[in-house]
XYZ file of C-alpha atoms in Angstrom:
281
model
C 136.464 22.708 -76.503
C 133.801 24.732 -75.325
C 133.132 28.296 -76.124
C 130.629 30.725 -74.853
C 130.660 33.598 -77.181
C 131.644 34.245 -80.950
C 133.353 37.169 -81.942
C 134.142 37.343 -85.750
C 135.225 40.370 -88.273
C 133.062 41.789 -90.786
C 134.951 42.291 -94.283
C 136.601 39.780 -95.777
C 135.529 37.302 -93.200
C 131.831 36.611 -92.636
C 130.237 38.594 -95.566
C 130.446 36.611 -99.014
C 131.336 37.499 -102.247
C 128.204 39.573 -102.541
C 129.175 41.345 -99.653
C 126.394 39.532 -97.518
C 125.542 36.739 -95.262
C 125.076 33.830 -96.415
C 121.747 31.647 -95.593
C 123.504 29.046 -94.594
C 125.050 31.133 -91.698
C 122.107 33.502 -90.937
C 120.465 29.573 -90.272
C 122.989 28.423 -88.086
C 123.120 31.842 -86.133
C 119.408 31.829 -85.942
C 119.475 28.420 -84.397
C 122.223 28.576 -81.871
C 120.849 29.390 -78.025
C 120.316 33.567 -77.529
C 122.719 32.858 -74.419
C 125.795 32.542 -76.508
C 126.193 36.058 -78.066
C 127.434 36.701 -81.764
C 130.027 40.076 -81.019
C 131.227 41.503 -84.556
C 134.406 43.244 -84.046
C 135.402 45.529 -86.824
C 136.600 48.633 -88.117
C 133.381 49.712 -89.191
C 130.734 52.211 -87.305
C 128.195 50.622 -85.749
C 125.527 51.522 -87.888
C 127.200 49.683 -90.628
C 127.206 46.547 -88.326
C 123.476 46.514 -86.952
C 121.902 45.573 -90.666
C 124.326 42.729 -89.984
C 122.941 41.451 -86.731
C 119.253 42.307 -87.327
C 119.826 40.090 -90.216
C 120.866 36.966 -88.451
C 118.568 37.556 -86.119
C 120.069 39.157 -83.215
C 119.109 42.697 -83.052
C 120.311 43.214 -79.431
C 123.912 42.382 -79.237
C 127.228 44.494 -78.284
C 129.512 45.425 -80.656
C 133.271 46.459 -81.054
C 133.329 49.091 -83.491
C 136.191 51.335 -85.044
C 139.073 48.374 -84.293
C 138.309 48.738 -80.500
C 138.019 52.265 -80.486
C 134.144 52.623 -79.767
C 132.446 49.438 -77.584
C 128.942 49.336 -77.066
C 126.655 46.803 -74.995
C 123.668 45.342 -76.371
C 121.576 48.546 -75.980
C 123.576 50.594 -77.522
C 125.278 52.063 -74.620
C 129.107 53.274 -74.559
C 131.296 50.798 -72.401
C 134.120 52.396 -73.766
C 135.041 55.084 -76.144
C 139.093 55.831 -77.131
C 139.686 58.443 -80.297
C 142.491 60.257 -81.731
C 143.054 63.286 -80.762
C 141.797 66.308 -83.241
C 145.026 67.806 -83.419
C 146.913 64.162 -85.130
C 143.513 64.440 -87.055
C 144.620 67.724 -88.828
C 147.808 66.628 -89.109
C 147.195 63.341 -91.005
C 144.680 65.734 -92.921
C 147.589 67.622 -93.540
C 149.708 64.954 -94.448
C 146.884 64.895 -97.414
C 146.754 68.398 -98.489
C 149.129 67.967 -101.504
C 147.308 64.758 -103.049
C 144.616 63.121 -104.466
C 144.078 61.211 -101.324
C 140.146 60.737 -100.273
C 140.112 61.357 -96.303
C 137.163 59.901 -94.077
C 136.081 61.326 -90.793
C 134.395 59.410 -87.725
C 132.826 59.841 -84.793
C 130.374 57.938 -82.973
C 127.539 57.015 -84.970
C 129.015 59.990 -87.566
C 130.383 59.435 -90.821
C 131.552 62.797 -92.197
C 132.308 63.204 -95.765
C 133.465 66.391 -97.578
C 132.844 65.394 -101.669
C 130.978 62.805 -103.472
C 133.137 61.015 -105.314
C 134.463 57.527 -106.287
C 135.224 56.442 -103.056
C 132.718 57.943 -100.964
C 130.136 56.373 -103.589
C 131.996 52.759 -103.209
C 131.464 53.324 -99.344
C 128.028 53.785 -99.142
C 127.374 50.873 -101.697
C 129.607 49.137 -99.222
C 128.482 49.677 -95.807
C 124.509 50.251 -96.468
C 125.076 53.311 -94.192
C 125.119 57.409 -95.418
C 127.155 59.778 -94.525
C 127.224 63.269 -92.784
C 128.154 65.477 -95.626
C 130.384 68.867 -94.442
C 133.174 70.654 -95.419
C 135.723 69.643 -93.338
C 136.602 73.245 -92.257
C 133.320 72.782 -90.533
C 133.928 69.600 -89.122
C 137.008 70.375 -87.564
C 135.144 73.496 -86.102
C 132.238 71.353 -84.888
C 134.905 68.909 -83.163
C 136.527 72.176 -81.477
C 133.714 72.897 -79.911
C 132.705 69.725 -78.659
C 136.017 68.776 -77.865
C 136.149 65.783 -80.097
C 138.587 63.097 -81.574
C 138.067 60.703 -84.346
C 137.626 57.075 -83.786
C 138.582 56.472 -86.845
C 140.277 58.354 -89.931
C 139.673 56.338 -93.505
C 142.283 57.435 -96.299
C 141.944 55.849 -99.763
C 143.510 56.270 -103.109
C 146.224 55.275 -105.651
C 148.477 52.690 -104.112
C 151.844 54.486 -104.561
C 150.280 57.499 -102.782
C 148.746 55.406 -100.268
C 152.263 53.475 -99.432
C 153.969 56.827 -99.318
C 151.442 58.331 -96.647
C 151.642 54.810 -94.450
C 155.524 55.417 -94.825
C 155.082 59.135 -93.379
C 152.536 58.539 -90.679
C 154.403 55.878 -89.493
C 157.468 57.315 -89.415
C 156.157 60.322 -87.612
C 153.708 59.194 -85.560
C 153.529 55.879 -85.466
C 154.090 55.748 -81.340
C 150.628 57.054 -81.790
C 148.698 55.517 -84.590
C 147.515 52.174 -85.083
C 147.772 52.101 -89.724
C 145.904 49.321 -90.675
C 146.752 48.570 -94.789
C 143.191 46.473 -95.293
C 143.791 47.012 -99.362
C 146.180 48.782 -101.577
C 144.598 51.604 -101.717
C 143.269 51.994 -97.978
C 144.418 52.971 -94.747
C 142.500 52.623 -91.327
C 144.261 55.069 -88.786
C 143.109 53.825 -85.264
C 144.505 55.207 -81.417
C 147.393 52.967 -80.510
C 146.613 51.996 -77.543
C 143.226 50.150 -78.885
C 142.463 47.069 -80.725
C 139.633 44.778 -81.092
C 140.992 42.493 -78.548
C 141.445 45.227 -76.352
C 137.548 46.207 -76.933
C 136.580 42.726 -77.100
C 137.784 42.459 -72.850
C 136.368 45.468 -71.964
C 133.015 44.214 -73.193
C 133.463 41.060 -71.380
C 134.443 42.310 -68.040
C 131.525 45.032 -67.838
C 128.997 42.383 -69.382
C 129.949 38.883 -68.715
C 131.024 36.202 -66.553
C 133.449 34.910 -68.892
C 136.842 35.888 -70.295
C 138.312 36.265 -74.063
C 139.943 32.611 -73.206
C 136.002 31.304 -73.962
C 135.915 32.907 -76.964
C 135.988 31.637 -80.766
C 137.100 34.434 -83.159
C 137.754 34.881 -86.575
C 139.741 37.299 -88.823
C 141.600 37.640 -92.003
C 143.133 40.927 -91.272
C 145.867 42.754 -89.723
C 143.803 44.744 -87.430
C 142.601 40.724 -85.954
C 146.054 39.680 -85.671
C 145.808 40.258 -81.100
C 142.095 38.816 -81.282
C 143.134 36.113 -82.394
C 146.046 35.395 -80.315
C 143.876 36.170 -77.362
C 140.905 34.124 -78.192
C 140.425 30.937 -76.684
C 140.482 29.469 -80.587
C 141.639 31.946 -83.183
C 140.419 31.228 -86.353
C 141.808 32.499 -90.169
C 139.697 32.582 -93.216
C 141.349 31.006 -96.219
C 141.950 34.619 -97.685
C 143.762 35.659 -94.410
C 146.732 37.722 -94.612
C 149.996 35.356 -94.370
C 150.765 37.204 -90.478
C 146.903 36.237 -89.582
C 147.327 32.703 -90.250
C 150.588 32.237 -88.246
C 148.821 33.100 -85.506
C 145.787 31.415 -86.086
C 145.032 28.388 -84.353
C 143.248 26.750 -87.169
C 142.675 27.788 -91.163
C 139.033 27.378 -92.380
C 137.460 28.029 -95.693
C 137.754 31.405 -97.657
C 135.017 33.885 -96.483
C 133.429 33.072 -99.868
C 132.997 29.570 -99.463
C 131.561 30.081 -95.560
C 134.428 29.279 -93.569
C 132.534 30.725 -90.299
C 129.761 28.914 -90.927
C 131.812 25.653 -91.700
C 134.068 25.823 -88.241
C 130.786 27.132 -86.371
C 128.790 24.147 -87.441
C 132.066 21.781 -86.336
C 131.854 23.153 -82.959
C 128.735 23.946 -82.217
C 126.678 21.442 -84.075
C 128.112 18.132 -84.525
C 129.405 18.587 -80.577
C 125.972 19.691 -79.293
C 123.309 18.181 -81.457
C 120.522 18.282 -78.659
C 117.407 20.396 -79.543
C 117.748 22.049 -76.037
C 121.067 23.267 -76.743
C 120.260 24.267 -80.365
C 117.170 26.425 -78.737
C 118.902 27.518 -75.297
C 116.155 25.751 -73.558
């Protein structure tokens, strides 16, 4: 099989355990030809995903951001841009009012975050990005004005009041939310009618000559579960979720042990070991 692009999540599937990338992927990235493009598709802003690229080496690539809800090309241009609308944002806020639930805002290249505490801190540590810090009074004002959504809503917190909120907002509106359960104590609340495969075609249609069927992807998520059914290979980190790997159409290494860079290097490596392949001559 032959594939001309790699798409691949962020957390939990091409960082290590220290959160980074490895050298022995940043290596193989670096040496692959510039004409097969690296796409990360996650539920992160983009800002959180550009270190990422710059650091294998390829600055200048389009991105899937916020599960599909915000795609960009390689210059940082909107291809495609789906939010929620600001009224299910104040009522999922509202949905919060009587807890100890932390609630995340975003738009765009915004992060907006109302108090410093233990999970904003663990954020920023986690994503190498700051936030926009406002009252969220304000930021629901702000979003008024500029007739705004959010591309993504963030809720974290204890795990029995984070099950009991997925229970609610899926009961109530779950014909219009996409509730991701990445941890215990998380929730990513996306549009429904986006996900990163979703994103992932748009990109390809307005930038490429290619389809998702030439695509390798990898996941270990919920929110990866339709990328990886559409991809041409669909590929589950170790650590996947039990749903992610019955789709999957192979299981590589945990993300700590490289399991990207392991099925990258079977494909693209030991089936194309010519130097003008390795350097896109």
């Amino acid at each position: 099989m032959t594939f001309k692009a790699i798409c691949s999540d962020v957390d939990g599937t091409l960082l290590n355990s220290d959160r980074d990338l490895s050298p022995r992927l940043k290596n193989l990235i670096q040496s692959l030809s510039p004409q097969i493009p690296v796409i990360l598709a996650s539920s992160r802003m983009p800002d959180a995903m550009r270190h990422l690229l710059t650091d294998l080496g390829r600055p200048f690539e389009p991105m899937v951001a916020y599960n599909g809800g915000l795609v960009l090309d390689e210059k940082g241009q909107i291809l495609d841009s789906v939010t929620i609308p600001l009224e299910l944002v104040k009522t999922i806020i509202d949905w919060t009012a009587k807890t100890e639930i932390h609630v995340s805002l975003f738009h765009g290249e915004n992060w907006y975050e109302s108090k410093e505490d233990y999970w904003s801190k663990r954020e920023i540590q986690n994503t190498k990005v700051n936030p926009t810090w406002m009252k969220r009074e304000e930021i629901m004002e702000l979003w008024s004005r500029e007739n705004l959504g959010a591309h993504k809503v963030m809720v974290m917190g204890d795990s029995n009041e984070i099950s009991w909120l997925f229970g609610e907002l899926h009961l109530h509106h779950g014909s219009d939310l996409h509730l991701y359960r990445s941890k215990d104590t998380y929730i990513e609340i996306a549009p429904r009618k986006i996900s990163k495969a979703t994103g992932l075609e748009v990109l390809l249609k307005a930038k490429f000559d290619f389809g998702i069927q030439e695509v390798i992807a990898f996941g270990d998520n919920y929110n990866d579960i339709d990328l990886l059914q559409k991809a041409g290979w669909g590929v589950a980190v170790a650590n996947a979720r039990p749903e992610v790997k019955a789709v999957a159409n192979e299981i590589t290494l945990h993300h700590k042990e490289d399991g990207v860079a392991e099925t990258l290097e079977r494909f693209f490596w030991q089936k194309n070991q010519s130097p003008e392949f390795l350097q896109g001559s």
